[in-house]
Short mmCIF file of C-alpha atoms in Angstrom, two decimals:
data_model
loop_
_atom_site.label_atom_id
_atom_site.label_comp_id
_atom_site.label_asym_id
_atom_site.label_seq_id
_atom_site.Cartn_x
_atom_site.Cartn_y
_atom_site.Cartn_z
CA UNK A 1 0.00 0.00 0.00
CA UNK A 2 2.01 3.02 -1.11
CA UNK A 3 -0.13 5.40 -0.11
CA UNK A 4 -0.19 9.13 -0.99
CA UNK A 5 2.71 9.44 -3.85
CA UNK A 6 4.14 12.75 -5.11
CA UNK A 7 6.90 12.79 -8.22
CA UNK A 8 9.05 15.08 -8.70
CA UNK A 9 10.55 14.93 -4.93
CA UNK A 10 12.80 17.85 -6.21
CA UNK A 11 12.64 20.97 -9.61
CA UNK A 12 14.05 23.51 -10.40
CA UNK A 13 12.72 26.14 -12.45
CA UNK A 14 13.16 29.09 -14.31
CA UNK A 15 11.22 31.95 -13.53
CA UNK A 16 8.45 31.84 -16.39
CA UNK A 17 8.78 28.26 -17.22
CA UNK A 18 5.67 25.88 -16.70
CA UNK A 19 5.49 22.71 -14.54
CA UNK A 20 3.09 19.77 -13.53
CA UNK A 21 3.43 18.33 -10.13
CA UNK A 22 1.98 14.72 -9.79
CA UNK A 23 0.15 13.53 -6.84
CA UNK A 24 -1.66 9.56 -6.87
CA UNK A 25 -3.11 7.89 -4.14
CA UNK A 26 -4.41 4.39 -3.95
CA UNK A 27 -6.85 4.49 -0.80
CA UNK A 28 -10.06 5.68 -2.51
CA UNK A 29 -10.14 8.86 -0.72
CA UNK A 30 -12.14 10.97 -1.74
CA UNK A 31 -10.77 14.37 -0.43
CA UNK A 32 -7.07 15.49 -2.19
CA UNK A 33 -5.82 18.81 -1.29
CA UNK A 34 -2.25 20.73 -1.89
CA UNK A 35 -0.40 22.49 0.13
CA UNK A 36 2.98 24.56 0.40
CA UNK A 37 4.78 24.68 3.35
CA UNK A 38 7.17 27.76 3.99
CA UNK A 39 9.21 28.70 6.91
CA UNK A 40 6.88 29.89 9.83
CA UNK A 41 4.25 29.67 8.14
CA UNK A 42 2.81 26.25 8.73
CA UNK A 43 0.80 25.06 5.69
CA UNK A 44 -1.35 26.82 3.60
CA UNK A 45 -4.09 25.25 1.58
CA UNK A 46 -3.85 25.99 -2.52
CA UNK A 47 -6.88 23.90 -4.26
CA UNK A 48 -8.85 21.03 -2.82
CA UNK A 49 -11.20 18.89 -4.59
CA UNK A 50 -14.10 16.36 -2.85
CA UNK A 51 -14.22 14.22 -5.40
CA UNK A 52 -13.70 13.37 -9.47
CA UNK A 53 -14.60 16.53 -11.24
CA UNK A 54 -15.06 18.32 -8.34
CA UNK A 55 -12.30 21.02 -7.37
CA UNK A 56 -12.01 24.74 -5.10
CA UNK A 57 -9.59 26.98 -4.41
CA UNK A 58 -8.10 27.45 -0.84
CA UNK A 59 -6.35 29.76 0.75
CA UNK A 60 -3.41 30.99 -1.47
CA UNK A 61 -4.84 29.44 -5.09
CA UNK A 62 -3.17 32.28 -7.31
CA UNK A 63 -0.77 31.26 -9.77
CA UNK A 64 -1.76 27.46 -9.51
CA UNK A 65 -4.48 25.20 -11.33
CA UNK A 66 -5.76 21.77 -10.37
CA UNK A 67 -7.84 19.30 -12.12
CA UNK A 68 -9.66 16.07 -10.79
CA UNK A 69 -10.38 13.53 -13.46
CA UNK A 70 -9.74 10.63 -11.74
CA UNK A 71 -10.01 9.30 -7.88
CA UNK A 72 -6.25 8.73 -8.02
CA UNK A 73 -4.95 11.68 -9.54
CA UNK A 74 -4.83 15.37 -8.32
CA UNK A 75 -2.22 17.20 -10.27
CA UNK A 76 -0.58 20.93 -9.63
CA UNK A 77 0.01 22.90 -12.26
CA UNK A 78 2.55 26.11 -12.26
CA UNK A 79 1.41 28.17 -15.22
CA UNK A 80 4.32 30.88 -15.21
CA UNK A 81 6.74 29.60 -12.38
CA UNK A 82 7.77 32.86 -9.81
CA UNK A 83 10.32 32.91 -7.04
CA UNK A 84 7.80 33.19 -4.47
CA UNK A 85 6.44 29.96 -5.75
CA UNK A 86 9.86 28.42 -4.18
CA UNK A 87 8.10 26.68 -1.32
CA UNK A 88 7.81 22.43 -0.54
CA UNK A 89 4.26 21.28 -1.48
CA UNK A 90 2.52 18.32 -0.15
CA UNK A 91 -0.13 16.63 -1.51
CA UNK A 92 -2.76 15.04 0.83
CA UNK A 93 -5.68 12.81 0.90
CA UNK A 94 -8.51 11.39 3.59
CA UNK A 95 -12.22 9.69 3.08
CA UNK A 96 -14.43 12.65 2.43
CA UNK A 97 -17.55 11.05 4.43
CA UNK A 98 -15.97 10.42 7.25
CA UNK A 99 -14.64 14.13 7.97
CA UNK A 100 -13.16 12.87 11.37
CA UNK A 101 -10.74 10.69 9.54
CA UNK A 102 -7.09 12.63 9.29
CA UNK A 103 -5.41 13.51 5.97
CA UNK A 104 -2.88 11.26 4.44
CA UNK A 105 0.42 13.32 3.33
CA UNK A 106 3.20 12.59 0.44
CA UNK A 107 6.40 13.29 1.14
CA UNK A 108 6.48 16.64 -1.23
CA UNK A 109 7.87 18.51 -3.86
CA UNK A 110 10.60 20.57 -3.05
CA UNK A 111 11.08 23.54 -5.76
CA UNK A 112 13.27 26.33 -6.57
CA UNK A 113 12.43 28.82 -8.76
CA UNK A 114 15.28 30.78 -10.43
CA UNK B 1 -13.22 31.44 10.32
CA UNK B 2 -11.20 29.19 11.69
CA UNK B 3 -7.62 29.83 13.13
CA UNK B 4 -4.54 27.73 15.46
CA UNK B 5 -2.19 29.17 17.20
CA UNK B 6 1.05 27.58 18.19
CA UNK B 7 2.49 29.86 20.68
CA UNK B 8 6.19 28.36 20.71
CA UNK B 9 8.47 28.13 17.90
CA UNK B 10 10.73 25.96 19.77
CA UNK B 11 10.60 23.57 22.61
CA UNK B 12 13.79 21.89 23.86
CA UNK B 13 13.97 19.53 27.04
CA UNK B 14 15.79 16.82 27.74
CA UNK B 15 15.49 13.05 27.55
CA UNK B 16 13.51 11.84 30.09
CA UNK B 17 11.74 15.06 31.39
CA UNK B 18 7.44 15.91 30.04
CA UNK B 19 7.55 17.37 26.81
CA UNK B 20 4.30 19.69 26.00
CA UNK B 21 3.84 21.23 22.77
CA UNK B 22 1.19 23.92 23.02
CA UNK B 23 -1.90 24.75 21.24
CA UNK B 24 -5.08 27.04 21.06
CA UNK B 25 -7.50 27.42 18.18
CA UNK B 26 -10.41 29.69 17.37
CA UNK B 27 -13.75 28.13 15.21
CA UNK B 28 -16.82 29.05 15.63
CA UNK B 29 -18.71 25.62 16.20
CA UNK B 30 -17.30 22.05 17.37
CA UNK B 31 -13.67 21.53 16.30
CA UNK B 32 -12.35 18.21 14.90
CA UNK B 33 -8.71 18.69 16.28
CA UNK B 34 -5.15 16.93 15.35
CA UNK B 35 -1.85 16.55 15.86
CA UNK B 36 0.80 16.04 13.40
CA UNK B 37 4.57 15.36 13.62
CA UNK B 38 6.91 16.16 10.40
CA UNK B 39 10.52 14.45 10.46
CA UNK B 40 13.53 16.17 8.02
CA UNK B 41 12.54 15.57 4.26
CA UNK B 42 9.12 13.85 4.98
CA UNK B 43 5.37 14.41 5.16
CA UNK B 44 3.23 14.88 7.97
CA UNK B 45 2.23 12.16 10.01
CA UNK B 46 -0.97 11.71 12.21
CA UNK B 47 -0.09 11.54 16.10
CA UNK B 48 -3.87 11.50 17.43
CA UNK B 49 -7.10 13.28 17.22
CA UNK B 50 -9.72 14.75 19.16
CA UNK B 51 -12.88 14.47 18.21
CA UNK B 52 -15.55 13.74 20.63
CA UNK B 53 -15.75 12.44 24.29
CA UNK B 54 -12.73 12.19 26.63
CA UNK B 55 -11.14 15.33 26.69
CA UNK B 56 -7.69 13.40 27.42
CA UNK B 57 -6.76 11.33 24.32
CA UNK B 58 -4.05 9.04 23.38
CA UNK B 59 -1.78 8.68 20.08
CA UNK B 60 1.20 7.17 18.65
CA UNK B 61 4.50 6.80 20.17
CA UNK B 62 3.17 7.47 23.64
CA UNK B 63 2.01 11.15 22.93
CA UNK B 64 -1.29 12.21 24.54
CA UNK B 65 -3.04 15.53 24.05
CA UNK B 66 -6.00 17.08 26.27
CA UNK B 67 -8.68 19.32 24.88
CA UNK B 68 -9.80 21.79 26.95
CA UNK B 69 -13.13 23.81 25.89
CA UNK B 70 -13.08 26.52 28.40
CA UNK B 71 -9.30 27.93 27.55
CA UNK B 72 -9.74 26.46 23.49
CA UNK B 73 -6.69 24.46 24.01
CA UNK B 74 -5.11 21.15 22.43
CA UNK B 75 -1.90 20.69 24.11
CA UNK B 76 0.41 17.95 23.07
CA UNK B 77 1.84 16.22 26.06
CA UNK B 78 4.63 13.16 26.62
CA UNK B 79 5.61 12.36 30.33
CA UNK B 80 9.08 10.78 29.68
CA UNK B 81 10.83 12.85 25.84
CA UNK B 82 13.41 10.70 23.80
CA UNK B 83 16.02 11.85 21.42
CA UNK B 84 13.75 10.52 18.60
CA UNK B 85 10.77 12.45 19.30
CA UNK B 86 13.19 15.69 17.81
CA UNK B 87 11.01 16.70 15.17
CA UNK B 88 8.22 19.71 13.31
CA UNK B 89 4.95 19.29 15.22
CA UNK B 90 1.81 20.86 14.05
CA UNK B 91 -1.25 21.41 15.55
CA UNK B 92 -4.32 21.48 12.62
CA UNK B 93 -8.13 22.27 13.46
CA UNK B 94 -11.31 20.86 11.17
CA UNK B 95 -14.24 22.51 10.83
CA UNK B 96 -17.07 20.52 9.32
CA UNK B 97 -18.92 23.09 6.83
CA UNK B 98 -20.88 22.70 3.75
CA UNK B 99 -19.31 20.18 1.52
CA UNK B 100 -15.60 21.12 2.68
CA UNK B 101 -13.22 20.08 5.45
CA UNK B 102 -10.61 22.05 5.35
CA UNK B 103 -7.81 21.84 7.40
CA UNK B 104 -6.23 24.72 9.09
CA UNK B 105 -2.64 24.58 10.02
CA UNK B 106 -0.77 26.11 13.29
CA UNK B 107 2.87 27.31 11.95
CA UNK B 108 4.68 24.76 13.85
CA UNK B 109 6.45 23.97 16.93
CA UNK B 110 10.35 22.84 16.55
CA UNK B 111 10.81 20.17 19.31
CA UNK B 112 14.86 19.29 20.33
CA UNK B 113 15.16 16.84 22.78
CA UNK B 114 18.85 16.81 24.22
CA UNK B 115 20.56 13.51 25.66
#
């Protein structure tokens, strides 16, 4: 059971340049969410989604879009990389009908932008 | 809104003395309340959860944390601290609203444990 599974575990961009991070799980949760984590900041929620076709933005959404086409699958996607995108984002999961269930983390992204 | 509050940014003791990691949060309705503990280069892992019931609850790797409604408090707790438990601990509160459960984030509590 691997659990919640991001790739890359490391990028770095160039300011401007466009990226995709990938985020699977294989527990049929139904609730995926991203977030970056910066120093002192705790973590910040950027898109969430309750289910297939089903997606919202969170706290800090600028600058990012999500899709949900799939159970499995809740990418991240940079669409003009900025150096205050430099941050580690995690990607994480729980059962959305159970809301007293905790969320599931990958082990993140960490990026640079140049 | 909902909002945690992490007064510490560090906590050091040493091995063998209570370790307490504090917490207060700020919803307005019944909180769903965690604990999580991040390790160098990894994700956040689940240490225990208040959600009903006992105010005093019980986790992994012999951390407890009581829930106090009067002062809005979570506070993580371990009587005896090992080297091991040296890690990022955050303290996250869960609101259940329409069709969201979003999970606010304290900023983090940096826990050394000395030998």
């Amino acid at each position: 059971n691997a659990g919640v599974t991001q790739t890359p575990k490391f990028q770095v961009l160039k300011t401007g340049q466009s990226m995709t991070l990938q985020c699977a799980q294989d527990m049929n949760h139904e609730y995926m969410s991203w977030y970056r984590q910066d120093p002192g900041m705790g973590l910040r929620l950027i898109h969430y989604s309750v289910g297939a076709g089903i997606t919202d933005q969170g706290e800090v959404p600028n600058g990012y879009n999500v899709s949900r086409s799939t159970t499995e699958d809740f990418p991240l996607r940079l669409l003009s990389a900025a150096p205050s995108q430099t941050s580690v984002y995690f990607c994480a999961s729980s059962p959305y009908r159970e809301g007293n269930q905790p969320q599931h983390f990958g082990d993140g992204t960490r990026l640079s932008i140049l | 809104a909902q909002s945690v509050a992490q007064p510490e940014d560090q906590v050091n003791v040493a091995e063998g003395n209570p370790l307490t990691v504090k917490c207060t949060y700020s919803v307005s309705g019944n909180p769903y309340l965690f604990w999580y503990v991040q390790y160098p280069n990894r994700g956040l892992q689940f240490l225990l959860k208040y959600i009903t019931g006992d105010n005093l609850v019980k986790g992994s790797y012999g951390f407890e944390a009581e829930f106090n409604k009067s002062q809005t408090s979570f506070h993580l707790k371990k009587p005896s601290a090992l080297v091991s438990d040296s890690a990022l601990y955050f303290c996250a509160v869960r609101l259940l609203s329409h069709n969201d459960y979003k999970l606010s984030f304290g900023a983090g509590t940096t826990v050394t444990v000395r030998a």
